[in-house]
Amino acid sequence: MTRQVFFYDQPERFVAGTVGQPGARAFYLQASARGRITSVLLEKTQVAALAERIEEVLDEALRRSGGDSSIPAAAPKDLLDTAPLDLPLEQEFRVGTMALAWDSVDGCLVVEAQALVEEEEEEEAAEVFTDDDAGPDMLRVRLSGAMARVFAKRALDLVAAGRKPCPFCNLPLDPEGHLCPRANGYRR
């Protein structure tokens, strides 16, 4: 079993996007460069976790640099991408595991999304995945600090967009409960 690695080093575009209506949306990661587009399907919770973790990794890299880094503290407004997913939307695989790393030598964030492997395949794979050409398909993207901040902002906004707003503060309601800052502890 030979895996495909969809690699993008500083893509023209890397976004999270959806298809469908809130409550029945499908979530995608999409990378594109030079006319090539790769789209992978994932869960809403994976999008949220990825965006939150990207923010944490960037904040830590910025902190460690003592502020002497090209990582912006917030997503640059001039780079925000609100366009829909590129078409044609052809899913390469469903994401199982993800990994992040800050490459301090090149000053970029590396995002890896690996295809979901079923249990039976996983047992077989444990024996087979002994070289770099074997394993589940993977999307690997290298992003500048600014592009990573922009991705995280859009992804967090996307996840929040499907939630109803609080009638008091207009913040998106969290499924686990929402402690409203304006309603003296009103919990919904």
JSON list of C-alpha atoms in Angstrom, two decimals:
[
{"chain": "A", "resi": 1, "resn": "MET", "atom": "CA", "xyz": [0.00, 0.00, 0.00]},
{"chain": "A", "resi": 2, "resn": "THR", "atom": "CA", "xyz": [1.66, 3.22, -1.20]},
{"chain": "A", "resi": 3, "resn": "ARG", "atom": "CA", "xyz": [0.51, 6.42, 0.38]},
{"chain": "A", "resi": 4, "resn": "GLN", "atom": "CA", "xyz": [-0.07, 9.71, -1.33]},
{"chain": "A", "resi": 5, "resn": "VAL", "atom": "CA", "xyz": [1.36, 12.80, 0.32]},
{"chain": "A", "resi": 6, "resn": "PHE", "atom": "CA", "xyz": [-0.28, 16.02, -0.85]},
{"chain": "A", "resi": 7, "resn": "PHE", "atom": "CA", "xyz": [2.44, 18.57, -0.03]},
{"chain": "A", "resi": 8, "resn": "TYR", "atom": "CA", "xyz": [2.07, 22.34, -0.11]},
{"chain": "A", "resi": 9, "resn": "ASP", "atom": "CA", "xyz": [4.96, 24.59, 0.88]},
{"chain": "A", "resi": 10, "resn": "GLN", "atom": "CA", "xyz": [3.48, 28.07, 1.40]},
{"chain": "A", "resi": 11, "resn": "PRO", "atom": "CA", "xyz": [0.29, 27.42, -0.60]},
{"chain": "A", "resi": 12, "resn": "GLU", "atom": "CA", "xyz": [-1.60, 30.24, -2.27]},
{"chain": "A", "resi": 13, "resn": "ARG", "atom": "CA", "xyz": [-4.55, 29.28, -0.10]},
{"chain": "A", "resi": 14, "resn": "PHE", "atom": "CA", "xyz": [-5.17, 27.06, 2.96]},
{"chain": "A", "resi": 15, "resn": "VAL", "atom": "CA", "xyz": [-8.66, 27.27, 4.46]},
{"chain": "A", "resi": 16, "resn": "ALA", "atom": "CA", "xyz": [-11.32, 25.44, 6.38]},
{"chain": "A", "resi": 17, "resn": "GLY", "atom": "CA", "xyz": [-14.74, 25.53, 4.77]},
{"chain": "A", "resi": 18, "resn": "THR", "atom": "CA", "xyz": [-18.15, 23.91, 4.83]},
{"chain": "A", "resi": 19, "resn": "VAL", "atom": "CA", "xyz": [-20.77, 22.56, 2.51]},
{"chain": "A", "resi": 20, "resn": "GLY", "atom": "CA", "xyz": [-24.40, 22.43, 3.65]},
{"chain": "A", "resi": 21, "resn": "GLN", "atom": "CA", "xyz": [-26.58, 24.12, 6.23]},
{"chain": "A", "resi": 22, "resn": "PRO", "atom": "CA", "xyz": [-25.79, 24.45, 9.96]},
{"chain": "A", "resi": 23, "resn": "GLY", "atom": "CA", "xyz": [-26.60, 21.16, 11.66]},
{"chain": "A", "resi": 24, "resn": "ALA", "atom": "CA", "xyz": [-25.87, 19.22, 8.48]},
{"chain": "A", "resi": 25, "resn": "ARG", "atom": "CA", "xyz": [-22.59, 20.75, 7.36]},
{"chain": "A", "resi": 26, "resn": "ALA", "atom": "CA", "xyz": [-19.59, 18.86, 6.04]},
{"chain": "A", "resi": 27, "resn": "PHE", "atom": "CA", "xyz": [-16.25, 20.40, 7.04]},
{"chain": "A", "resi": 28, "resn": "TYR", "atom": "CA", "xyz": [-13.20, 20.46, 4.78]},
{"chain": "A", "resi": 29, "resn": "LEU", "atom": "CA", "xyz": [-9.59, 21.55, 4.81]},
{"chain": "A", "resi": 30, "resn": "GLN", "atom": "CA", "xyz": [-8.50, 22.79, 1.41]},
{"chain": "A", "resi": 31, "resn": "ALA", "atom": "CA", "xyz": [-5.03, 23.68, 0.15]},
{"chain": "A", "resi": 32, "resn": "SER", "atom": "CA", "xyz": [-4.32, 25.10, -3.28]},
{"chain": "A", "resi": 33, "resn": "ALA", "atom": "CA", "xyz": [-1.37, 26.31, -5.31]},
{"chain": "A", "resi": 34, "resn": "ARG", "atom": "CA", "xyz": [-0.60, 26.71, -9.00]},
{"chain": "A", "resi": 35, "resn": "GLY", "atom": "CA", "xyz": [-3.95, 25.28, -10.13]},
{"chain": "A", "resi": 36, "resn": "ARG", "atom": "CA", "xyz": [-3.72, 22.22, -7.87]},
{"chain": "A", "resi": 37, "resn": "ILE", "atom": "CA", "xyz": [-6.42, 21.77, -5.19]},
{"chain": "A", "resi": 38, "resn": "THR", "atom": "CA", "xyz": [-6.53, 19.21, -2.38]},
{"chain": "A", "resi": 39, "resn": "SER", "atom": "CA", "xyz": [-9.61, 18.86, -0.17]},
{"chain": "A", "resi": 40, "resn": "VAL", "atom": "CA", "xyz": [-9.96, 16.56, 2.84]},
{"chain": "A", "resi": 41, "resn": "LEU", "atom": "CA", "xyz": [-13.05, 15.91, 4.94]},
{"chain": "A", "resi": 42, "resn": "LEU", "atom": "CA", "xyz": [-12.99, 16.21, 8.72]},
{"chain": "A", "resi": 43, "resn": "GLU", "atom": "CA", "xyz": [-15.23, 16.68, 11.72]},
{"chain": "A", "resi": 44, "resn": "LYS", "atom": "CA", "xyz": [-16.28, 20.05, 13.13]},
{"chain": "A", "resi": 45, "resn": "THR", "atom": "CA", "xyz": [-14.52, 19.21, 16.40]},
{"chain": "A", "resi": 46, "resn": "GLN", "atom": "CA", "xyz": [-11.30, 18.51, 14.48]},
{"chain": "A", "resi": 47, "resn": "VAL", "atom": "CA", "xyz": [-11.51, 21.92, 12.79]},
{"chain": "A", "resi": 48, "resn": "ALA", "atom": "CA", "xyz": [-12.02, 23.63, 16.16]},
{"chain": "A", "resi": 49, "resn": "ALA", "atom": "CA", "xyz": [-9.20, 21.67, 17.83]},
{"chain": "A", "resi": 50, "resn": "LEU", "atom": "CA", "xyz": [-6.82, 22.37, 14.94]},
{"chain": "A", "resi": 51, "resn": "ALA", "atom": "CA", "xyz": [-7.54, 26.11, 14.99]},
{"chain": "A", "resi": 52, "resn": "GLU", "atom": "CA", "xyz": [-7.19, 26.36, 18.76]},
{"chain": "A", "resi": 53, "resn": "ARG", "atom": "CA", "xyz": [-3.96, 24.37, 18.77]},
{"chain": "A", "resi": 54, "resn": "ILE", "atom": "CA", "xyz": [-2.53, 26.49, 15.92]},
{"chain": "A", "resi": 55, "resn": "GLU", "atom": "CA", "xyz": [-3.16, 29.60, 18.02]},
{"chain": "A", "resi": 56, "resn": "GLU", "atom": "CA", "xyz": [-1.41, 27.97, 21.00]},
{"chain": "A", "resi": 57, "resn": "VAL", "atom": "CA", "xyz": [1.62, 26.88, 18.95]},
{"chain": "A", "resi": 58, "resn": "LEU", "atom": "CA", "xyz": [1.97, 30.32, 17.34]},
{"chain": "A", "resi": 59, "resn": "ASP", "atom": "CA", "xyz": [1.63, 32.09, 20.71]},
{"chain": "A", "resi": 60, "resn": "GLU", "atom": "CA", "xyz": [4.30, 29.82, 22.20]},
{"chain": "A", "resi": 61, "resn": "ALA", "atom": "CA", "xyz": [6.67, 30.33, 19.25]},
{"chain": "A", "resi": 62, "resn": "LEU", "atom": "CA", "xyz": [6.15, 34.09, 19.51]},
{"chain": "A", "resi": 63, "resn": "ARG", "atom": "CA", "xyz": [6.76, 34.00, 23.28]},
{"chain": "A", "resi": 64, "resn": "ARG", "atom": "CA", "xyz": [9.95, 31.95, 22.87]},
{"chain": "A", "resi": 65, "resn": "SER", "atom": "CA", "xyz": [11.26, 34.39, 20.27]},
{"chain": "A", "resi": 66, "resn": "GLY", "atom": "CA", "xyz": [10.85, 37.23, 22.76]},
{"chain": "A", "resi": 67, "resn": "GLY", "atom": "CA", "xyz": [8.60, 39.01, 20.27]},
{"chain": "A", "resi": 68, "resn": "ASP", "atom": "CA", "xyz": [11.38, 38.99, 17.68]},
{"chain": "A", "resi": 69, "resn": "SER", "atom": "CA", "xyz": [9.50, 36.91, 15.13]},
{"chain": "A", "resi": 70, "resn": "SER", "atom": "CA", "xyz": [7.52, 37.31, 11.93]},
{"chain": "A", "resi": 71, "resn": "ILE", "atom": "CA", "xyz": [4.51, 35.75, 13.66]},
{"chain": "A", "resi": 72, "resn": "PRO", "atom": "CA", "xyz": [1.75, 38.33, 14.03]},
{"chain": "A", "resi": 73, "resn": "ALA", "atom": "CA", "xyz": [-0.08, 38.47, 17.38]},
{"chain": "A", "resi": 74, "resn": "ALA", "atom": "CA", "xyz": [-3.42, 38.46, 15.51]},
{"chain": "A", "resi": 75, "resn": "ALA", "atom": "CA", "xyz": [-4.61, 37.55, 12.02]},
{"chain": "A", "resi": 76, "resn": "PRO", "atom": "CA", "xyz": [-3.71, 40.38, 9.60]},
{"chain": "A", "resi": 77, "resn": "LYS", "atom": "CA", "xyz": [-7.00, 41.80, 8.30]},
{"chain": "A", "resi": 78, "resn": "ASP", "atom": "CA", "xyz": [-5.60, 42.33, 4.80]},
{"chain": "A", "resi": 79, "resn": "LEU", "atom": "CA", "xyz": [-4.91, 38.57, 4.50]},
{"chain": "A", "resi": 80, "resn": "LEU", "atom": "CA", "xyz": [-8.32, 37.33, 5.73]},
{"chain": "A", "resi": 81, "resn": "ASP", "atom": "CA", "xyz": [-9.90, 34.89, 3.27]},
{"chain": "A", "resi": 82, "resn": "THR", "atom": "CA", "xyz": [-13.69, 34.71, 3.32]},
{"chain": "A", "resi": 83, "resn": "ALA", "atom": "CA", "xyz": [-14.16, 33.18, -0.14]},
{"chain": "A", "resi": 84, "resn": "PRO", "atom": "CA", "xyz": [-15.94, 29.83, -0.43]},
{"chain": "A", "resi": 85, "resn": "LEU", "atom": "CA", "xyz": [-14.08, 26.59, -1.01]},
{"chain": "A", "resi": 86, "resn": "ASP", "atom": "CA", "xyz": [-12.58, 26.21, -4.48]},
{"chain": "A", "resi": 87, "resn": "LEU", "atom": "CA", "xyz": [-14.38, 23.98, -6.97]},
{"chain": "A", "resi": 88, "resn": "PRO", "atom": "CA", "xyz": [-14.38, 21.23, -7.98]},
{"chain": "A", "resi": 89, "resn": "LEU", "atom": "CA", "xyz": [-14.65, 19.93, -4.42]},
{"chain": "A", "resi": 90, "resn": "GLU", "atom": "CA", "xyz": [-13.26, 16.41, -4.59]},
{"chain": "A", "resi": 91, "resn": "GLN", "atom": "CA", "xyz": [-12.51, 14.75, -1.27]},
{"chain": "A", "resi": 92, "resn": "GLU", "atom": "CA", "xyz": [-9.16, 12.96, -1.21]},
{"chain": "A", "resi": 93, "resn": "PHE", "atom": "CA", "xyz": [-9.78, 11.29, 2.17]},
{"chain": "A", "resi": 94, "resn": "ARG", "atom": "CA", "xyz": [-11.40, 11.62, 5.59]},
{"chain": "A", "resi": 95, "resn": "VAL", "atom": "CA", "xyz": [-8.99, 12.91, 8.25]},
{"chain": "A", "resi": 96, "resn": "GLY", "atom": "CA", "xyz": [-8.16, 10.62, 11.15]},
{"chain": "A", "resi": 97, "resn": "THR", "atom": "CA", "xyz": [-5.20, 12.15, 12.94]},
{"chain": "A", "resi": 98, "resn": "MET", "atom": "CA", "xyz": [-3.55, 15.55, 12.76]},
{"chain": "A", "resi": 99, "resn": "ALA", "atom": "CA", "xyz": [-0.20, 16.89, 13.86]},
{"chain": "A", "resi": 100, "resn": "LEU", "atom": "CA", "xyz": [1.33, 20.35, 14.20]},
{"chain": "A", "resi": 101, "resn": "ALA", "atom": "CA", "xyz": [4.90, 21.52, 14.55]},
{"chain": "A", "resi": 102, "resn": "TRP", "atom": "CA", "xyz": [6.68, 24.86, 14.50]},
{"chain": "A", "resi": 103, "resn": "ASP", "atom": "CA", "xyz": [9.75, 24.77, 12.27]},
{"chain": "A", "resi": 104, "resn": "SER", "atom": "CA", "xyz": [11.97, 27.34, 13.98]},
{"chain": "A", "resi": 105, "resn": "VAL", "atom": "CA", "xyz": [14.68, 27.07, 11.31]},
{"chain": "A", "resi": 106, "resn": "ASP", "atom": "CA", "xyz": [12.36, 28.10, 8.44]},
{"chain": "A", "resi": 107, "resn": "GLY", "atom": "CA", "xyz": [9.94, 30.04, 10.66]},
{"chain": "A", "resi": 108, "resn": "CYS", "atom": "CA", "xyz": [6.83, 28.21, 9.56]},
{"chain": "A", "resi": 109, "resn": "LEU", "atom": "CA", "xyz": [4.04, 26.03, 10.91]},
{"chain": "A", "resi": 110, "resn": "VAL", "atom": "CA", "xyz": [3.76, 22.48, 9.58]},
{"chain": "A", "resi": 111, "resn": "VAL", "atom": "CA", "xyz": [0.24, 21.01, 9.55]},
{"chain": "A", "resi": 112, "resn": "GLU", "atom": "CA", "xyz": [-0.28, 17.34, 8.79]},
{"chain": "A", "resi": 113, "resn": "ALA", "atom": "CA", "xyz": [-3.66, 15.67, 8.33]},
{"chain": "A", "resi": 114, "resn": "GLN", "atom": "CA", "xyz": [-3.53, 11.91, 7.93]},
{"chain": "A", "resi": 115, "resn": "ALA", "atom": "CA", "xyz": [-6.27, 9.74, 6.45]},
{"chain": "A", "resi": 116, "resn": "LEU", "atom": "CA", "xyz": [-8.52, 7.81, 8.80]},
{"chain": "A", "resi": 117, "resn": "VAL", "atom": "CA", "xyz": [-7.47, 4.17, 9.03]},
{"chain": "A", "resi": 118, "resn": "GLU", "atom": "CA", "xyz": [-10.04, 1.54, 9.95]},
{"chain": "A", "resi": 119, "resn": "GLU", "atom": "CA", "xyz": [-9.15, -0.89, 12.76]},
{"chain": "A", "resi": 120, "resn": "GLU", "atom": "CA", "xyz": [-8.64, -3.87, 10.44]},
{"chain": "A", "resi": 121, "resn": "GLU", "atom": "CA", "xyz": [-6.44, -1.79, 8.14]},
{"chain": "A", "resi": 122, "resn": "GLU", "atom": "CA", "xyz": [-4.57, -0.43, 11.18]},
{"chain": "A", "resi": 123, "resn": "GLU", "atom": "CA", "xyz": [-3.58, -3.94, 12.30]},
{"chain": "A", "resi": 124, "resn": "GLU", "atom": "CA", "xyz": [-2.35, -4.79, 8.81]},
{"chain": "A", "resi": 125, "resn": "ALA", "atom": "CA", "xyz": [-0.65, -1.42, 8.57]},
{"chain": "A", "resi": 126, "resn": "ALA", "atom": "CA", "xyz": [1.36, -1.99, 11.74]},
{"chain": "A", "resi": 127, "resn": "GLU", "atom": "CA", "xyz": [3.20, -4.72, 9.88]},
{"chain": "A", "resi": 128, "resn": "VAL", "atom": "CA", "xyz": [3.38, -2.96, 6.52]},
{"chain": "A", "resi": 129, "resn": "PHE", "atom": "CA", "xyz": [4.24, 0.66, 7.45]},
{"chain": "A", "resi": 130, "resn": "THR", "atom": "CA", "xyz": [7.97, 0.22, 7.79]},
{"chain": "A", "resi": 131, "resn": "ASP", "atom": "CA", "xyz": [9.15, 2.64, 5.12]},
{"chain": "A", "resi": 132, "resn": "ASP", "atom": "CA", "xyz": [8.34, 6.23, 4.18]},
{"chain": "A", "resi": 133, "resn": "ASP", "atom": "CA", "xyz": [6.29, 5.23, 1.12]},
{"chain": "A", "resi": 134, "resn": "ALA", "atom": "CA", "xyz": [3.78, 3.22, 3.15]},
{"chain": "A", "resi": 135, "resn": "GLY", "atom": "CA", "xyz": [1.01, 4.45, 5.39]},
{"chain": "A", "resi": 136, "resn": "PRO", "atom": "CA", "xyz": [-2.20, 6.36, 5.14]},
{"chain": "A", "resi": 137, "resn": "ASP", "atom": "CA", "xyz": [-2.57, 9.27, 2.71]},
{"chain": "A", "resi": 138, "resn": "MET", "atom": "CA", "xyz": [-1.53, 12.63, 4.12]},
{"chain": "A", "resi": 139, "resn": "LEU", "atom": "CA", "xyz": [-1.99, 16.35, 3.52]},
{"chain": "A", "resi": 140, "resn": "ARG", "atom": "CA", "xyz": [1.13, 18.26, 4.64]},
{"chain": "A", "resi": 141, "resn": "VAL", "atom": "CA", "xyz": [1.12, 22.06, 4.55]},
{"chain": "A", "resi": 142, "resn": "ARG", "atom": "CA", "xyz": [3.84, 24.54, 5.53]},
{"chain": "A", "resi": 143, "resn": "LEU", "atom": "CA", "xyz": [2.47, 27.98, 6.46]},
{"chain": "A", "resi": 144, "resn": "SER", "atom": "CA", "xyz": [3.95, 31.33, 7.39]},
{"chain": "A", "resi": 145, "resn": "GLY", "atom": "CA", "xyz": [2.96, 32.62, 10.82]},
{"chain": "A", "resi": 146, "resn": "ALA", "atom": "CA", "xyz": [0.62, 35.17, 9.22]},
{"chain": "A", "resi": 147, "resn": "MET", "atom": "CA", "xyz": [-1.10, 32.58, 7.02]},
{"chain": "A", "resi": 148, "resn": "ALA", "atom": "CA", "xyz": [-1.47, 30.22, 9.99]},
{"chain": "A", "resi": 149, "resn": "ARG", "atom": "CA", "xyz": [-3.12, 33.02, 12.06]},
{"chain": "A", "resi": 150, "resn": "VAL", "atom": "CA", "xyz": [-5.50, 33.74, 9.19]},
{"chain": "A", "resi": 151, "resn": "PHE", "atom": "CA", "xyz": [-6.38, 30.04, 8.87]},
{"chain": "A", "resi": 152, "resn": "ALA", "atom": "CA", "xyz": [-7.06, 29.75, 12.62]},
{"chain": "A", "resi": 153, "resn": "LYS", "atom": "CA", "xyz": [-9.29, 32.86, 12.68]},
{"chain": "A", "resi": 154, "resn": "ARG", "atom": "CA", "xyz": [-11.36, 31.71, 9.73]},
{"chain": "A", "resi": 155, "resn": "ALA", "atom": "CA", "xyz": [-11.68, 28.19, 11.14]},
{"chain": "A", "resi": 156, "resn": "LEU", "atom": "CA", "xyz": [-12.80, 29.42, 14.57]},
{"chain": "A", "resi": 157, "resn": "ASP", "atom": "CA", "xyz": [-15.29, 31.82, 12.96]},
{"chain": "A", "resi": 158, "resn": "LEU", "atom": "CA", "xyz": [-16.57, 28.98, 10.78]},
{"chain": "A", "resi": 159, "resn": "VAL", "atom": "CA", "xyz": [-17.17, 26.70, 13.75]},
{"chain": "A", "resi": 160, "resn": "ALA", "atom": "CA", "xyz": [-18.87, 29.50, 15.70]},
{"chain": "A", "resi": 161, "resn": "ALA", "atom": "CA", "xyz": [-21.09, 30.43, 12.72]},
{"chain": "A", "resi": 162, "resn": "GLY", "atom": "CA", "xyz": [-23.14, 27.26, 13.13]},
{"chain": "A", "resi": 163, "resn": "ARG", "atom": "CA", "xyz": [-24.05, 28.06, 16.74]},
{"chain": "A", "resi": 164, "resn": "LYS", "atom": "CA", "xyz": [-27.01, 30.17, 17.82]},
{"chain": "A", "resi": 165, "resn": "PRO", "atom": "CA", "xyz": [-26.07, 33.45, 19.49]},
{"chain": "A", "resi": 166, "resn": "CYS", "atom": "CA", "xyz": [-26.77, 34.14, 23.16]},
{"chain": "A", "resi": 167, "resn": "PRO", "atom": "CA", "xyz": [-29.80, 36.47, 23.51]},
{"chain": "A", "resi": 168, "resn": "PHE", "atom": "CA", "xyz": [-27.85, 38.61, 26.00]},
{"chain": "A", "resi": 169, "resn": "CYS", "atom": "CA", "xyz": [-24.30, 38.95, 24.68]},
{"chain": "A", "resi": 170, "resn": "ASN", "atom": "CA", "xyz": [-24.64, 37.67, 21.10]},
{"chain": "A", "resi": 171, "resn": "LEU", "atom": "CA", "xyz": [-21.65, 35.33, 21.55]},
{"chain": "A", "resi": 172, "resn": "PRO", "atom": "CA", "xyz": [-22.08, 31.87, 19.98]},
{"chain": "A", "resi": 173, "resn": "LEU", "atom": "CA", "xyz": [-23.60, 29.38, 22.40]},
{"chain": "A", "resi": 174, "resn": "ASP", "atom": "CA", "xyz": [-21.27, 26.56, 23.33]},
{"chain": "A", "resi": 175, "resn": "PRO", "atom": "CA", "xyz": [-22.87, 23.08, 23.23]},
{"chain": "A", "resi": 176, "resn": "GLU", "atom": "CA", "xyz": [-21.48, 22.35, 26.70]},
{"chain": "A", "resi": 177, "resn": "GLY", "atom": "CA", "xyz": [-23.08, 25.49, 28.11]},
{"chain": "A", "resi": 178, "resn": "HIS", "atom": "CA", "xyz": [-22.53, 29.20, 27.93]},
{"chain": "A", "resi": 179, "resn": "LEU", "atom": "CA", "xyz": [-21.73, 31.41, 30.89]},
{"chain": "A", "resi": 180, "resn": "CYS", "atom": "CA", "xyz": [-22.93, 34.78, 29.69]},
{"chain": "A", "resi": 181, "resn": "PRO", "atom": "CA", "xyz": [-20.74, 37.68, 30.81]},
{"chain": "A", "resi": 182, "resn": "ARG", "atom": "CA", "xyz": [-23.64, 40.15, 30.52]},
{"chain": "A", "resi": 183, "resn": "ALA", "atom": "CA", "xyz": [-26.41, 38.28, 32.31]},
{"chain": "A", "resi": 184, "resn": "ASN", "atom": "CA", "xyz": [-24.87, 37.86, 35.77]},
{"chain": "A", "resi": 185, "resn": "GLY", "atom": "CA", "xyz": [-24.01, 34.21, 35.37]},
{"chain": "A", "resi": 186, "resn": "TYR", "atom": "CA", "xyz": [-26.98, 33.24, 33.21]},
{"chain": "A", "resi": 187, "resn": "ARG", "atom": "CA", "xyz": [-26.15, 29.78, 31.97]},
{"chain": "A", "resi": 188, "resn": "ARG", "atom": "CA", "xyz": [-27.89, 28.40, 28.94]}
]
